[in-house]
Short mmCIF file of C-alpha atoms and ligand atoms in Angstrom, two decimals:
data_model
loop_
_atom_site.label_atom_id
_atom_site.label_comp_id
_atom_site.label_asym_id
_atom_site.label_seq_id
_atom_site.Cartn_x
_atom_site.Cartn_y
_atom_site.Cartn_z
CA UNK A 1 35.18 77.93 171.56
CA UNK A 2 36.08 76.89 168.17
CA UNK A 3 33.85 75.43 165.81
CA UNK A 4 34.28 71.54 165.42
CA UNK A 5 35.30 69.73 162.46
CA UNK A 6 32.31 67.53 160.75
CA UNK A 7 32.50 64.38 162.14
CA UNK A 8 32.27 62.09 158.59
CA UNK A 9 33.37 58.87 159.32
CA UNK A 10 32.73 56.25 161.40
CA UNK A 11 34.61 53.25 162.20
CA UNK A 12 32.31 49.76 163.16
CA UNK A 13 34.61 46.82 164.68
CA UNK A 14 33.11 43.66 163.67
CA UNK A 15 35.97 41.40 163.51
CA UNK A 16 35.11 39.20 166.70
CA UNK A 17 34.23 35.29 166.49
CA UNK A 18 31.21 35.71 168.04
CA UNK A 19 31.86 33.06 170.86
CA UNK A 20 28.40 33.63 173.09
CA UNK A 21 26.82 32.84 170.13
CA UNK A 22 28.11 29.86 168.81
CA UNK A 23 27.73 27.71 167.14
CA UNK A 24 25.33 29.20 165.35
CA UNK A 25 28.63 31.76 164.31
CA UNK A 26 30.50 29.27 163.10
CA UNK A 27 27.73 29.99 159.60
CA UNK A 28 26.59 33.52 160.62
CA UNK A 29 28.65 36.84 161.89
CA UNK A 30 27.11 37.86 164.62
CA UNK A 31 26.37 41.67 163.49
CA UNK A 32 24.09 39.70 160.86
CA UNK A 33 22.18 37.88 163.64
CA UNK A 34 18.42 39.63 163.94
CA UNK A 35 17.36 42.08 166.75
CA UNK A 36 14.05 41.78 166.19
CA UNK A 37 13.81 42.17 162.37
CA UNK A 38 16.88 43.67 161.20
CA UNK A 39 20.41 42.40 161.60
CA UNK A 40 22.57 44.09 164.25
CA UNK A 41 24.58 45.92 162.15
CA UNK A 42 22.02 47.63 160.75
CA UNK A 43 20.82 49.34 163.74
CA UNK A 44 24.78 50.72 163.80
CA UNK A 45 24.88 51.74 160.17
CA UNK A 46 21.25 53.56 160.34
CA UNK A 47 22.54 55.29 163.81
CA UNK A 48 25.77 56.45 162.12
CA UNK A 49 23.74 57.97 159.05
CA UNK A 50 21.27 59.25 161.47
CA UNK A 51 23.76 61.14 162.60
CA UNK A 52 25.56 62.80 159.80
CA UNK A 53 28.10 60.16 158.71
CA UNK A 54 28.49 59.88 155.84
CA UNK A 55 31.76 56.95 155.56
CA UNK A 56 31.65 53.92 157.81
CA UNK A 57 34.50 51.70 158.17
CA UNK A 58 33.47 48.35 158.92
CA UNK A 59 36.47 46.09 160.61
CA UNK A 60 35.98 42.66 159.58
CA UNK A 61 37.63 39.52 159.60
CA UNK A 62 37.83 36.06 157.41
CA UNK A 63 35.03 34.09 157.57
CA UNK A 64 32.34 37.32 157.52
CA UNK A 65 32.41 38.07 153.61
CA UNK A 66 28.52 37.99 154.34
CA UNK A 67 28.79 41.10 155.93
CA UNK A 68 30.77 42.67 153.37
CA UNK A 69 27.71 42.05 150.67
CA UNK A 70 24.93 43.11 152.97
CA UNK A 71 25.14 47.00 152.27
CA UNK A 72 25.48 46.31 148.17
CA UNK A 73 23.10 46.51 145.99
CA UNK A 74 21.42 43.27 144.75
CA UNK A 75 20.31 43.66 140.96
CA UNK A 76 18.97 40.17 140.44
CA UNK A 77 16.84 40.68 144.22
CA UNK A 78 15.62 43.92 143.64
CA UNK A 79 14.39 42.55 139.95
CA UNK A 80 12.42 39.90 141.63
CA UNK A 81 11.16 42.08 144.07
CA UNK A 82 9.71 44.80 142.04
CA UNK A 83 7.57 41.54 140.60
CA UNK A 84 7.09 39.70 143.53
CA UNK A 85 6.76 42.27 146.77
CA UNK A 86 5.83 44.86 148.06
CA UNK A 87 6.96 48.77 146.87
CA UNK A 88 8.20 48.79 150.84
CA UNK A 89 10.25 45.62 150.54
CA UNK A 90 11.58 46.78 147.43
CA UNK A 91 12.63 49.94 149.33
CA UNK A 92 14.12 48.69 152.43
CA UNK A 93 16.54 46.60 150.38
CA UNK A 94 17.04 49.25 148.37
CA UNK A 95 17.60 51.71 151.03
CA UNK A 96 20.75 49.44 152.22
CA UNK A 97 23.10 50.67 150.01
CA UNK A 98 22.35 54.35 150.32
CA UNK A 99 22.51 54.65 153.92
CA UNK A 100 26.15 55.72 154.06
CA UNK A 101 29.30 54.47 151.62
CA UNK A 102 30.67 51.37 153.23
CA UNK A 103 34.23 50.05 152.99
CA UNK A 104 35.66 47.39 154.76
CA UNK A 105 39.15 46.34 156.20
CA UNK A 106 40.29 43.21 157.84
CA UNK A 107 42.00 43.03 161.07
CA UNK A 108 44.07 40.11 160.36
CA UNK A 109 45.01 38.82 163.72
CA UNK A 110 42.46 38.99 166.96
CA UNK A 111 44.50 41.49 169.02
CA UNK A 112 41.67 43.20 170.56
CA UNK A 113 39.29 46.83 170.50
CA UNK A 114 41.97 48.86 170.12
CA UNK A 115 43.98 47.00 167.45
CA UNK A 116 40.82 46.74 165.40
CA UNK A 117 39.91 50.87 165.07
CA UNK A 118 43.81 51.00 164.93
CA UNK A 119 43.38 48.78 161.63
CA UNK A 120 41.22 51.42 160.07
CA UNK A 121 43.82 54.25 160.10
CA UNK A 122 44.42 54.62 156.08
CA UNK A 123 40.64 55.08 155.50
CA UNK A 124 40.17 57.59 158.11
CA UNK A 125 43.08 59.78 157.50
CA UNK A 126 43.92 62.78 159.52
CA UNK A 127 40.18 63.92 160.66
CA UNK A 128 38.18 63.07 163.40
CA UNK A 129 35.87 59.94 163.84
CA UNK A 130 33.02 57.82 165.72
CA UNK A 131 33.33 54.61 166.82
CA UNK A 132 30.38 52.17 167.30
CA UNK A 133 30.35 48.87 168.91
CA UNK A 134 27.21 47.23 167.38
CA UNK A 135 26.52 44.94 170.35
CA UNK A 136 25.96 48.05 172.11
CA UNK A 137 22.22 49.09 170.93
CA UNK A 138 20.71 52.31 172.20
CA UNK A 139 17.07 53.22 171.56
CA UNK A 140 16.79 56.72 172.20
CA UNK A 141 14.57 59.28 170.32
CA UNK A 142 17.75 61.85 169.45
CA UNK A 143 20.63 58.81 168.20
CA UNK A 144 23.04 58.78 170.78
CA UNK A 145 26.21 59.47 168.15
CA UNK A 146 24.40 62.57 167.46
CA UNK A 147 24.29 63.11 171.39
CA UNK A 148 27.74 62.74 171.63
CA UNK A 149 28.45 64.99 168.93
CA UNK A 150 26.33 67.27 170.15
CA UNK A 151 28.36 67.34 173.65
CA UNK A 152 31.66 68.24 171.90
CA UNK A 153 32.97 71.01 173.14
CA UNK A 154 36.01 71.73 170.90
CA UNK A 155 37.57 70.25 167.47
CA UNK A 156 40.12 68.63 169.13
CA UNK A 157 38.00 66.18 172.05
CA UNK A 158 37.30 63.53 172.35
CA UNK A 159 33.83 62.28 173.74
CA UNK A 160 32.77 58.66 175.06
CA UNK A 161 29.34 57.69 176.28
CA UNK A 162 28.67 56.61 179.84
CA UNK A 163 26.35 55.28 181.61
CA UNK A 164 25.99 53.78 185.66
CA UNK A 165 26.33 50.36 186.07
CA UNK A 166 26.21 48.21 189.41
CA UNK A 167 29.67 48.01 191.17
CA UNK A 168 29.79 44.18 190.87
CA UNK A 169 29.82 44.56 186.86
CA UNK A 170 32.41 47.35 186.53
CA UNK A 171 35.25 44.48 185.71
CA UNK A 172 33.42 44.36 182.10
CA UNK A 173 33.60 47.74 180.71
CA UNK A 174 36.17 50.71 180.00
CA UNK A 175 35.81 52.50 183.51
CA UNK A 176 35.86 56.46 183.45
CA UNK A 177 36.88 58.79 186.56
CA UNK A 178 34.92 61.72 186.21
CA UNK A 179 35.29 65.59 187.05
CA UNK A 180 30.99 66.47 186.99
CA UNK A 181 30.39 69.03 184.55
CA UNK A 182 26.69 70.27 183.65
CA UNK A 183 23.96 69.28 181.80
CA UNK A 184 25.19 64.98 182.12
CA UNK A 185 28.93 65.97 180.57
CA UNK A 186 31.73 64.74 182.57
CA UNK A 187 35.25 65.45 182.12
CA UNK A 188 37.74 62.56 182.15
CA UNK A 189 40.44 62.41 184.53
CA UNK A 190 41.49 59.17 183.62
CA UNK A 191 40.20 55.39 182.66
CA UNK A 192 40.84 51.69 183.35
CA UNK A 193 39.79 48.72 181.30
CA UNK A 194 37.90 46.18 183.11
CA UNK A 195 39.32 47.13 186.89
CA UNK A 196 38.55 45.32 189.69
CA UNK A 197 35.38 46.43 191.39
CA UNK A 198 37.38 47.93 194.68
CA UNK A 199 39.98 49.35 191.96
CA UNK A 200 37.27 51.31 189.92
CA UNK A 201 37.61 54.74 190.07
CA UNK A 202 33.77 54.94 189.41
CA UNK A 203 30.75 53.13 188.55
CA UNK A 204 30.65 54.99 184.97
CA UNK A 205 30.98 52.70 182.35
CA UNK A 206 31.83 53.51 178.81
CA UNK A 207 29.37 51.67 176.36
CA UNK A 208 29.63 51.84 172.84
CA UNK A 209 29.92 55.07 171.27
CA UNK A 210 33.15 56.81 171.13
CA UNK A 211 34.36 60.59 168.85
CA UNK A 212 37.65 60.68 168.59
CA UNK A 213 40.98 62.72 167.05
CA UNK A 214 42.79 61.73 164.58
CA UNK A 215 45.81 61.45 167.15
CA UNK A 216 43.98 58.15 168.76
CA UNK A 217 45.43 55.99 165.99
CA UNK A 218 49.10 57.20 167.02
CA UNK A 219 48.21 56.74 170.90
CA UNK A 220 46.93 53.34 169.86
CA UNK A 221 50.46 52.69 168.20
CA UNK A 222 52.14 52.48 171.37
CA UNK A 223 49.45 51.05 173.53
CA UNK A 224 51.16 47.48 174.58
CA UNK A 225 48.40 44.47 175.55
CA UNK A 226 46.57 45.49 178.61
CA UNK A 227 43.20 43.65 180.10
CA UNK A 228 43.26 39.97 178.84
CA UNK A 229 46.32 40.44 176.74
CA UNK A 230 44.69 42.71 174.28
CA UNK A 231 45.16 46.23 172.82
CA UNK A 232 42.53 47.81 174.36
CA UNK A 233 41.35 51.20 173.30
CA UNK A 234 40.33 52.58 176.66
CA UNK A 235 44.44 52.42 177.51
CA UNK A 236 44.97 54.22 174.19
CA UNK A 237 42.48 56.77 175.23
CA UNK A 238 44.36 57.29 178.40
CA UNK A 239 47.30 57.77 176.76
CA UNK A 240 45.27 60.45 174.19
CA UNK A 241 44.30 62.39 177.88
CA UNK A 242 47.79 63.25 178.32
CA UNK A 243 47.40 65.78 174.87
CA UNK A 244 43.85 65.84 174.43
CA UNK A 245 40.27 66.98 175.99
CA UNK A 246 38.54 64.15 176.48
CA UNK A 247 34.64 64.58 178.11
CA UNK A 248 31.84 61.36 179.27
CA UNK A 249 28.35 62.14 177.98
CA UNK A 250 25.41 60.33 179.70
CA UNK A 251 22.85 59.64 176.89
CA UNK A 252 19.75 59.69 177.30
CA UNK A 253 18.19 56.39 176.05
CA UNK A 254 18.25 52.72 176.53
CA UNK A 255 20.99 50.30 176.02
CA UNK A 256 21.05 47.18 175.40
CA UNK A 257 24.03 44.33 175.55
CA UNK A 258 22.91 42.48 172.73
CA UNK A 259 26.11 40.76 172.55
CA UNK A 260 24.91 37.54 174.86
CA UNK A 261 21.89 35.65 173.54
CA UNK A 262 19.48 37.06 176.57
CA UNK A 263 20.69 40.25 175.64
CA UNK A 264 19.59 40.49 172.17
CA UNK A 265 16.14 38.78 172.85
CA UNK A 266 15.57 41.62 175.87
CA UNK A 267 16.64 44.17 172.64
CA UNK A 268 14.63 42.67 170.04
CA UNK A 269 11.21 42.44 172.54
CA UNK A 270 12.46 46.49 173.43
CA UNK A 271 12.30 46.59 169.21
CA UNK A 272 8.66 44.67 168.93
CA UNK A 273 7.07 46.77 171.99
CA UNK A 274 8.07 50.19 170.34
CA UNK A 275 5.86 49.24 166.84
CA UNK A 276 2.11 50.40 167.79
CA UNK A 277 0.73 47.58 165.53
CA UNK A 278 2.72 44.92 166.95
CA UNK A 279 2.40 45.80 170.72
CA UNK A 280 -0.85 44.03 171.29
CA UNK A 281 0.32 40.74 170.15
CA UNK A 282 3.29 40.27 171.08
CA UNK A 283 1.58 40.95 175.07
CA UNK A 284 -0.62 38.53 173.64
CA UNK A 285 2.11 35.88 172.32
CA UNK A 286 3.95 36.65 175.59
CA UNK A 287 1.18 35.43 177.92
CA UNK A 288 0.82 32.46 176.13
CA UNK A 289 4.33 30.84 176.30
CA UNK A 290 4.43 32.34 180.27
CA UNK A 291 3.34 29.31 182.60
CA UNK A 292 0.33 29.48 184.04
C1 G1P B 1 34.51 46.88 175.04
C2 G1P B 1 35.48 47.96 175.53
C3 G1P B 1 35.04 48.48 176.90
C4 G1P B 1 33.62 48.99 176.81
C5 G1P B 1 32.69 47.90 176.26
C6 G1P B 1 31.31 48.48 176.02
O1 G1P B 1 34.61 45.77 175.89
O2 G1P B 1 36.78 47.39 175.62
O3 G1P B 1 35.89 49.52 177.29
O4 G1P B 1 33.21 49.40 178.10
O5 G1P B 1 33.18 47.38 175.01
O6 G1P B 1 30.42 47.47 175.60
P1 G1P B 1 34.11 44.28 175.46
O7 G1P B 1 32.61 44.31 175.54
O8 G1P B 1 34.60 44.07 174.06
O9 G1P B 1 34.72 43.35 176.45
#
């Protein structure tokens, strides 16, 4: 087996309008909306650093320059802060800007998943590169990038992460038809973007986390509008099987849609209950709004 190439670079589509969450996104971008106590996209930046990226690509459109100044330094905060707060604030603010370089590009036009890692293409370059979706959150002890890197097998595969979902919600996700290997690896024999339940060749679904080739972006060239009349990345990826390796990892850990409102309250109670010194009351809080 050859040794794989560093994965360095990760690319972060965040160009959507955020429609289950309006209106409040006609203000805010949704990757700045809090789980918990940190904005979405953090959880997706401190993941990809977790993991030994070093570069992450953010995707962005007009209308989320908020976004663009989150990971920059703030002079005139951190100033105040080392006055006003305390050394931890001061740190976690701080911390922002070191977690990995950021640069953005726009995806001008809404033309879907696919379109939107296509965009980032110059700042890759030729090497190869993660994908997150950051409405996709996964709480798991080992980061699930670093999962997925772990399960490549050669410097030239690909690797998506799957998990089981019930039949009747296939027709939302990238579906994967899998060849079992060991250890939760799967080898893909091919994929469909949001089939039909009785057309899905399994109930694996691919959630956020995707290490690619460099040859993706030329796959995604000639992918032509699939599912809802978007470029889709799954159908580039199943044009990338017909050259490359490309293997399903089941995770371990728990993910979490926090694209839809219900979503990202179930991720941001997952957040609270994790923290020892908040567990207690927020059982407590909980049984008070309950009714009786
Ligand atoms: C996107 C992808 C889909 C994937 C899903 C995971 O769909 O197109 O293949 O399964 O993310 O969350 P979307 O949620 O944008 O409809």
């Amino acid at each position: 087996m050859e040794a794989s190439l560093p994965v360095k670079k990760a690319v972060i589509p965040a160009a959507g309008v955020g429609a289950r969450f309006l209106p409040v996104t006609k203000a805010v971008p949704k990757e700045l909306l809090p789980l918990f106590d940190k904005p979405l996209i953090q959880y997706a930046v401190e993941e990809a650093a977790a993991s030994g990226i070093e570069e992450v690509i953010l995707v962005t459109s007009q209308g989320k320059e908020a976004l663009e100044g989150y990971f920059e330094g703030n002079d005139a905060l951190e100033r105040f802060l080392e006055q006003n707060a305390s050394p931890d604030v001061l740190q976690g603010v701080r911390r922002l800007a070191s977690l990995a370089r950021v640069s953005y590009v726009r995806q001008e036009r809404p033309l879907g998943l696919g379109h939107a890692v296509l965009t980032a293409k110059e700042l890759v370059g030729n090497e190869p590169f993660a994908v997150i979706l950051p409405d996709d959150v996964i709480l798991s002890g080992r980061p699930a990038l670093a999962q997925l890197l772990d399960a490549r097998r050669g410097p030239t595969d690909g690797v998506v992460a799957v998990e089981e979902v019930p039949s009747h919600l296939v027709g939302s996700y990238g579906v994967i038809a899998p060849e079992p290997l060991s250890g939760g690896l799967c080898r893909v024999r091919g994929l469909v973007e949001k089939p039909a339940p009785e057309q899905a060749p399994s109930n694996l679904a691919i959630v956020g986390r995707y290490v690619l080739p460099p040859e993706t972006f030329d796959c995604l060239e000639r992918t032509r509008p699939g599912a809802k009349g978007e470029i889709q990345l799954t159908d580039g990826l199943a044009l990338l099987l017909e050259t490359r390796d490309l293997y399903a990892c089941r995770f371990e850990g728990r993910r979490h849609d926090a694209g839809v409102p219900l979503g990202l309250l179930k991720a941001s109670l997952a957040v609270a209950l994790e923290r020892e010194e908040l567990r207690g009351p927020l059982l407590e809080a909980m049984r008070q709004v309950l009714p009786n």
